C-alpha cells in the first residue's frame, strides 16, 4: 500500500511568500511572526503547477486548520 506524499514548496517560494505577506496571515491578517505556514490554495492541480508561487498562501495555524 503506497503512502500519499504531501507536495512541498521549494525554499525560495517559501521565502518570497513570507516576505510578501510580512508574516501576516492572508485570511485573518494576524501578525504571526514565526508561527505561520504556507498552504496550497488548490490540491488538485497537476504536478507541474501545485508547488508554484501562484498556488501558495501564508496562513496562521488557526486559519490553516479551518481550511
PDB file of N, CA and C in Angstrom:
ATOM      1  N   UNK A   1       0.845  -1.178   0.000  1.00  0.00           N
ATOM      2  CA  UNK A   1       0.000   0.000   0.000  1.00  0.00           C
ATOM      3  C   UNK A   1       0.894   1.246   0.000  1.00  0.00           C
ATOM      4  N   UNK A   2       0.704   2.127  -0.951  1.00  0.00           N
ATOM      5  CA  UNK A   2       1.565   3.302  -1.041  1.00  0.00           C
ATOM      6  C   UNK A   2       1.001   4.467  -0.238  1.00  0.00           C
ATOM      7  N   UNK A   3       1.910   5.200   0.367  1.00  0.00           N
ATOM      8  CA  UNK A   3       1.519   6.380   1.134  1.00  0.00           C
ATOM      9  C   UNK A   3       1.392   7.577   0.218  1.00  0.00           C
ATOM     10  N   UNK A   4       0.468   8.450   0.539  1.00  0.00           N
ATOM     11  CA  UNK A   4       0.320   9.697  -0.203  1.00  0.00           C
ATOM     12  C   UNK A   4       1.340  10.703   0.330  1.00  0.00           C
ATOM     13  N   UNK A   5       2.127  11.267  -0.552  1.00  0.00           N
ATOM     14  CA  UNK A   5       3.148  12.231  -0.155  1.00  0.00           C
ATOM     15  C   UNK A   5       2.617  13.626  -0.391  1.00  0.00           C
ATOM     16  N   UNK A   6       2.659  14.444   0.666  1.00  0.00           N
ATOM     17  CA  UNK A   6       2.194  15.822   0.539  1.00  0.00           C
ATOM     18  C   UNK A   6       3.201  16.623  -0.272  1.00  0.00           C
ATOM     19  N   UNK A   7       2.741  17.396  -1.249  1.00  0.00           N
ATOM     20  CA  UNK A   7       3.674  18.218  -2.013  1.00  0.00           C
ATOM     21  C   UNK A   7       4.254  19.321  -1.141  1.00  0.00           C
ATOM     22  N   UNK A   8       5.490  19.698  -1.419  1.00  0.00           N
ATOM     23  CA  UNK A   8       6.152  20.739  -0.636  1.00  0.00           C
ATOM     24  C   UNK A   8       6.656  21.838  -1.557  1.00  0.00           C
ATOM     25  N   UNK A   9       6.618  23.060  -1.024  1.00  0.00           N
ATOM     26  CA  UNK A   9       7.137  24.207  -1.761  1.00  0.00           C
ATOM     27  C   UNK A   9       8.654  24.258  -1.631  1.00  0.00           C
ATOM     28  N   UNK A  10       9.313  24.726  -2.675  1.00  0.00           N
ATOM     29  CA  UNK A  10      10.758  24.928  -2.617  1.00  0.00           C
ATOM     30  C   UNK A  10      11.052  26.085  -1.667  1.00  0.00           C
ATOM     31  N   UNK A  11      12.255  26.102  -1.143  1.00  0.00           N
ATOM     32  CA  UNK A  11      12.646  27.101  -0.154  1.00  0.00           C
ATOM     33  C   UNK A  11      12.504  28.532  -0.673  1.00  0.00           C
ATOM     34  N   UNK A  12      12.843  28.786  -1.946  1.00  0.00           N
ATOM     35  CA  UNK A  12      12.742  30.158  -2.480  1.00  0.00           C
ATOM     36  C   UNK A  12      11.280  30.622  -2.558  1.00  0.00           C
ATOM     37  N   UNK A  13      10.359  29.712  -2.818  1.00  0.00           N
ATOM     38  CA  UNK A  13       8.930  30.041  -2.838  1.00  0.00           C
ATOM     39  C   UNK A  13       8.470  30.401  -1.427  1.00  0.00           C
ATOM     40  N   UNK A  14       8.901  29.615  -0.441  1.00  0.00           N
ATOM     41  CA  UNK A  14       8.549  29.898   0.956  1.00  0.00           C
ATOM     42  C   UNK A  14       9.036  31.287   1.364  1.00  0.00           C
ATOM     43  N   UNK A  15      10.273  31.579   1.072  1.00  0.00           N
ATOM     44  CA  UNK A  15      10.868  32.860   1.473  1.00  0.00           C
ATOM     45  C   UNK A  15      10.142  34.026   0.808  1.00  0.00           C
ATOM     46  N   UNK A  16       9.914  33.950  -0.497  1.00  0.00           N
ATOM     47  CA  UNK A  16       9.213  35.030  -1.206  1.00  0.00           C
ATOM     48  C   UNK A  16       7.818  35.251  -0.646  1.00  0.00           C
ATOM     49  N   UNK A  17       7.088  34.171  -0.424  1.00  0.00           N
ATOM     50  CA  UNK A  17       5.716  34.280   0.081  1.00  0.00           C
ATOM     51  C   UNK A  17       5.675  34.909   1.465  1.00  0.00           C
ATOM     52  N   UNK A  18       6.579  34.495   2.330  1.00  0.00           N
ATOM     53  CA  UNK A  18       6.598  35.041   3.689  1.00  0.00           C
ATOM     54  C   UNK A  18       7.067  36.495   3.705  1.00  0.00           C
ATOM     55  N   UNK A  19       7.940  36.871   2.801  1.00  0.00           N
ATOM     56  CA  UNK A  19       8.359  38.275   2.708  1.00  0.00           C
ATOM     57  C   UNK A  19       7.227  39.144   2.177  1.00  0.00           C
ATOM     58  N   UNK A  20       6.525  38.660   1.167  1.00  0.00           N
ATOM     59  CA  UNK A  20       5.438  39.444   0.573  1.00  0.00           C
ATOM     60  C   UNK A  20       4.295  39.695   1.551  1.00  0.00           C
ATOM     61  N   UNK A  21       4.009  38.709   2.403  1.00  0.00           N
ATOM     62  CA  UNK A  21       2.897  38.884   3.353  1.00  0.00           C
ATOM     63  C   UNK A  21       3.359  39.522   4.657  1.00  0.00           C
ATOM     64  N   UNK A  22       4.666  39.755   4.795  1.00  0.00           N
ATOM     65  CA  UNK A  22       5.251  40.336   6.010  1.00  0.00           C
ATOM     66  C   UNK A  22       4.872  39.508   7.240  1.00  0.00           C
ATOM     67  N   UNK A  23       4.777  38.190   7.026  1.00  0.00           N
ATOM     68  CA  UNK A  23       4.447  37.224   8.086  1.00  0.00           C
ATOM     69  C   UNK A  23       3.089  37.492   8.736  1.00  0.00           C
ATOM     70  N   UNK A  24       2.144  37.967   7.926  1.00  0.00           N
ATOM     71  CA  UNK A  24       0.755  38.143   8.351  1.00  0.00           C
ATOM     72  C   UNK A  24      -0.098  37.096   7.634  1.00  0.00           C
ATOM     73  N   UNK A  25      -1.052  36.538   8.350  1.00  0.00           N
ATOM     74  CA  UNK A  25      -1.969  35.569   7.756  1.00  0.00           C
ATOM     75  C   UNK A  25      -2.782  36.256   6.657  1.00  0.00           C
ATOM     76  N   UNK A  26      -2.905  35.617   5.526  1.00  0.00           N
ATOM     77  CA  UNK A  26      -3.628  36.208   4.396  1.00  0.00           C
ATOM     78  C   UNK A  26      -5.149  36.101   4.529  1.00  0.00           C
ATOM     79  N   UNK A  27      -5.646  35.424   5.549  1.00  0.00           N
ATOM     80  CA  UNK A  27      -7.086  35.362   5.781  1.00  0.00           C
ATOM     81  C   UNK A  27      -7.486  36.308   6.911  1.00  0.00           C
ATOM     82  N   UNK A  28      -6.918  36.115   8.106  1.00  0.00           N
ATOM     83  CA  UNK A  28      -7.340  36.921   9.261  1.00  0.00           C
ATOM     84  C   UNK A  28      -6.455  38.148   9.488  1.00  0.00           C
ATOM     85  N   UNK A  29      -5.342  38.233   8.768  1.00  0.00           N
ATOM     86  CA  UNK A  29      -4.401  39.369   8.829  1.00  0.00           C
ATOM     87  C   UNK A  29      -3.613  39.461  10.134  1.00  0.00           C
ATOM     88  N   UNK A  30      -3.663  38.404  10.964  1.00  0.00           N
ATOM     89  CA  UNK A  30      -2.923  38.388  12.225  1.00  0.00           C
ATOM     90  C   UNK A  30      -1.425  38.377  11.945  1.00  0.00           C
ATOM     91  N   UNK A  31      -0.653  39.142  12.745  1.00  0.00           N
ATOM     92  CA  UNK A  31       0.800  39.112  12.665  1.00  0.00           C
ATOM     93  C   UNK A  31       1.263  37.827  13.339  1.00  0.00           C
ATOM     94  N   UNK A  32       1.888  36.945  12.588  1.00  0.00           N
ATOM     95  CA  UNK A  32       2.215  35.608  13.075  1.00  0.00           C
ATOM     96  C   UNK A  32       3.661  35.427  13.512  1.00  0.00           C
ATOM     97  N   UNK A  33       4.551  36.290  13.080  1.00  0.00           N
ATOM     98  CA  UNK A  33       5.957  36.049  13.363  1.00  0.00           C
ATOM     99  C   UNK A  33       6.364  34.707  12.781  1.00  0.00           C
ATOM    100  N   UNK A  34       7.041  33.866  13.580  1.00  0.00           N
ATOM    101  CA  UNK A  34       7.457  32.556  13.059  1.00  0.00           C
ATOM    102  C   UNK A  34       6.333  31.517  13.048  1.00  0.00           C
ATOM    103  N   UNK A  35       5.195  31.829  13.643  1.00  0.00           N
ATOM    104  CA  UNK A  35       4.077  30.877  13.716  1.00  0.00           C
ATOM    105  C   UNK A  35       3.148  31.011  12.517  1.00  0.00           C
ATOM    106  N   UNK A  36       3.678  30.696  11.342  1.00  0.00           N
ATOM    107  CA  UNK A  36       2.924  30.822  10.097  1.00  0.00           C
ATOM    108  C   UNK A  36       3.262  29.639   9.202  1.00  0.00           C
ATOM    109  N   UNK A  37       2.303  29.236   8.390  1.00  0.00           N
ATOM    110  CA  UNK A  37       2.502  28.105   7.488  1.00  0.00           C
ATOM    111  C   UNK A  37       2.155  28.509   6.061  1.00  0.00           C
ATOM    112  N   UNK A  38       2.776  27.859   5.125  1.00  0.00           N
ATOM    113  CA  UNK A  38       2.473  28.095   3.719  1.00  0.00           C
ATOM    114  C   UNK A  38       1.564  26.967   3.238  1.00  0.00           C
ATOM    115  N   UNK A  39       0.354  27.321   2.846  1.00  0.00           N
ATOM    116  CA  UNK A  39      -0.637  26.325   2.428  1.00  0.00           C
ATOM    117  C   UNK A  39      -0.810  26.346   0.911  1.00  0.00           C
ATOM    118  N   UNK A  40      -1.309  25.242   0.389  1.00  0.00           N
ATOM    119  CA  UNK A  40      -1.661  25.154  -1.029  1.00  0.00           C
ATOM    120  C   UNK A  40      -3.077  25.679  -1.210  1.00  0.00           C
ATOM    121  N   UNK A  41      -3.275  26.580  -2.148  1.00  0.00           N
ATOM    122  CA  UNK A  41      -4.609  27.089  -2.439  1.00  0.00           C
ATOM    123  C   UNK A  41      -5.449  25.974  -3.052  1.00  0.00           C
ATOM    124  N   UNK A  42      -4.879  25.258  -3.992  1.00  0.00           N
ATOM    125  CA  UNK A  42      -5.570  24.135  -4.626  1.00  0.00           C
ATOM    126  C   UNK A  42      -4.714  22.880  -4.508  1.00  0.00           C
ATOM    127  N   UNK A  43      -5.346  21.788  -4.118  1.00  0.00           N
ATOM    128  CA  UNK A  43      -4.649  20.500  -4.026  1.00  0.00           C
ATOM    129  C   UNK A  43      -4.843  19.663  -5.291  1.00  0.00           C
ATOM    130  N   UNK A  44      -5.644  20.155  -6.230  1.00  0.00           N
ATOM    131  CA  UNK A  44      -5.997  19.322  -7.388  1.00  0.00           C
ATOM    132  C   UNK A  44      -5.309  19.734  -8.691  1.00  0.00           C
ATOM    133  N   UNK A  45      -4.293  20.552  -8.597  1.00  0.00           N
ATOM    134  CA  UNK A  45      -3.532  20.917  -9.793  1.00  0.00           C
ATOM    135  C   UNK A  45      -2.619  19.766 -10.184  1.00  0.00           C
ATOM    136  N   UNK A  46      -2.155  19.781 -11.429  1.00  0.00           N
ATOM    137  CA  UNK A  46      -1.217  18.737 -11.815  1.00  0.00           C
ATOM    138  C   UNK A  46       0.150  19.013 -11.189  1.00  0.00           C
ATOM    139  N   UNK A  47       1.007  18.026 -11.217  1.00  0.00           N
ATOM    140  CA  UNK A  47       2.289  18.071 -10.519  1.00  0.00           C
ATOM    141  C   UNK A  47       3.160  19.260 -10.904  1.00  0.00           C
ATOM    142  N   UNK A  48       3.068  19.717 -12.134  1.00  0.00           N
ATOM    143  CA  UNK A  48       3.912  20.837 -12.572  1.00  0.00           C
ATOM    144  C   UNK A  48       3.424  22.183 -12.040  1.00  0.00           C
ATOM    145  N   UNK A  49       2.204  22.252 -11.551  1.00  0.00           N
ATOM    146  CA  UNK A  49       1.616  23.515 -11.093  1.00  0.00           C
ATOM    147  C   UNK A  49       1.416  23.618  -9.584  1.00  0.00           C
ATOM    148  N   UNK A  50       1.332  22.500  -8.888  1.00  0.00           N
ATOM    149  CA  UNK A  50       0.904  22.517  -7.491  1.00  0.00           C
ATOM    150  C   UNK A  50       1.857  23.268  -6.556  1.00  0.00           C
ATOM    151  N   UNK A  51       3.143  23.270  -6.835  1.00  0.00           N
ATOM    152  CA  UNK A  51       4.107  23.902  -5.941  1.00  0.00           C
ATOM    153  C   UNK A  51       4.626  25.252  -6.443  1.00  0.00           C
ATOM    154  N   UNK A  52       3.880  25.879  -7.325  1.00  0.00           N
ATOM    155  CA  UNK A  52       4.270  27.205  -7.824  1.00  0.00           C
ATOM    156  C   UNK A  52       3.772  28.280  -6.870  1.00  0.00           C
ATOM    157  N   UNK A  53       4.390  29.448  -6.943  1.00  0.00           N
ATOM    158  CA  UNK A  53       4.065  30.538  -6.023  1.00  0.00           C
ATOM    159  C   UNK A  53       2.620  31.008  -6.154  1.00  0.00           C
ATOM    160  N   UNK A  54       2.042  30.869  -7.326  1.00  0.00           N
ATOM    161  CA  UNK A  54       0.639  31.266  -7.514  1.00  0.00           C
ATOM    162  C   UNK A  54      -0.334  30.359  -6.760  1.00  0.00           C
ATOM    163  N   UNK A  55       0.142  29.239  -6.252  1.00  0.00           N
ATOM    164  CA  UNK A  55      -0.697  28.308  -5.510  1.00  0.00           C
ATOM    165  C   UNK A  55      -0.367  28.312  -4.011  1.00  0.00           C
ATOM    166  N   UNK A  56       0.400  29.295  -3.565  1.00  0.00           N
ATOM    167  CA  UNK A  56       0.828  29.377  -2.163  1.00  0.00           C
ATOM    168  C   UNK A  56       0.101  30.498  -1.436  1.00  0.00           C
ATOM    169  N   UNK A  57      -0.290  30.224  -0.184  1.00  0.00           N
ATOM    170  CA  UNK A  57      -0.920  31.247   0.642  1.00  0.00           C
ATOM    171  C   UNK A  57      -0.426  31.094   2.082  1.00  0.00           C
ATOM    172  N   UNK A  58       0.181  32.137   2.633  1.00  0.00           N
ATOM    173  CA  UNK A  58       0.639  32.094   4.025  1.00  0.00           C
ATOM    174  C   UNK A  58      -0.551  32.228   4.979  1.00  0.00           C
ATOM    175  N   UNK A  59      -0.635  31.309   5.947  1.00  0.00           N
ATOM    176  CA  UNK A  59      -1.752  31.285   6.886  1.00  0.00           C
ATOM    177  C   UNK A  59      -1.261  31.030   8.309  1.00  0.00           C
ATOM    178  N   UNK A  60      -1.988  31.598   9.284  1.00  0.00           N
ATOM    179  CA  UNK A  60      -1.717  31.270  10.683  1.00  0.00           C
ATOM    180  C   UNK A  60      -2.193  29.831  10.919  1.00  0.00           C
ATOM    181  N   UNK A  61      -1.787  29.255  12.025  1.00  0.00           N
ATOM    182  CA  UNK A  61      -2.160  27.870  12.314  1.00  0.00           C
ATOM    183  C   UNK A  61      -3.676  27.693  12.378  1.00  0.00           C
ATOM    184  N   UNK A  62      -4.370  28.660  12.993  1.00  0.00           N
ATOM    185  CA  UNK A  62      -5.838  28.559  13.130  1.00  0.00           C
ATOM    186  C   UNK A  62      -6.541  28.558  11.775  1.00  0.00           C
ATOM    187  N   UNK A  63      -6.181  29.508  10.909  1.00  0.00           N
ATOM    188  CA  UNK A  63      -6.821  29.580   9.586  1.00  0.00           C
ATOM    189  C   UNK A  63      -6.470  28.366   8.738  1.00  0.00           C
ATOM    190  N   UNK A  64      -5.242  27.885   8.843  1.00  0.00           N
ATOM    191  CA  UNK A  64      -4.836  26.695   8.076  1.00  0.00           C
ATOM    192  C   UNK A  64      -5.651  25.488   8.523  1.00  0.00           C
ATOM    193  N   UNK A  65      -5.893  25.357   9.821  1.00  0.00           N
ATOM    194  CA  UNK A  65      -6.691  24.240  10.332  1.00  0.00           C
ATOM    195  C   UNK A  65      -8.142  24.324   9.853  1.00  0.00           C
ATOM    196  N   UNK A  66      -8.665  25.549   9.732  1.00  0.00           N
ATOM    197  CA  UNK A  66     -10.053  25.729   9.301  1.00  0.00           C
ATOM    198  C   UNK A  66     -10.255  25.350   7.841  1.00  0.00           C
ATOM    199  N   UNK A  67      -9.260  25.629   6.997  1.00  0.00           N
ATOM    200  CA  UNK A  67      -9.425  25.322   5.585  1.00  0.00           C
ATOM    201  C   UNK A  67      -9.016  23.903   5.290  1.00  0.00           C
TER     202      UNK A  67
END
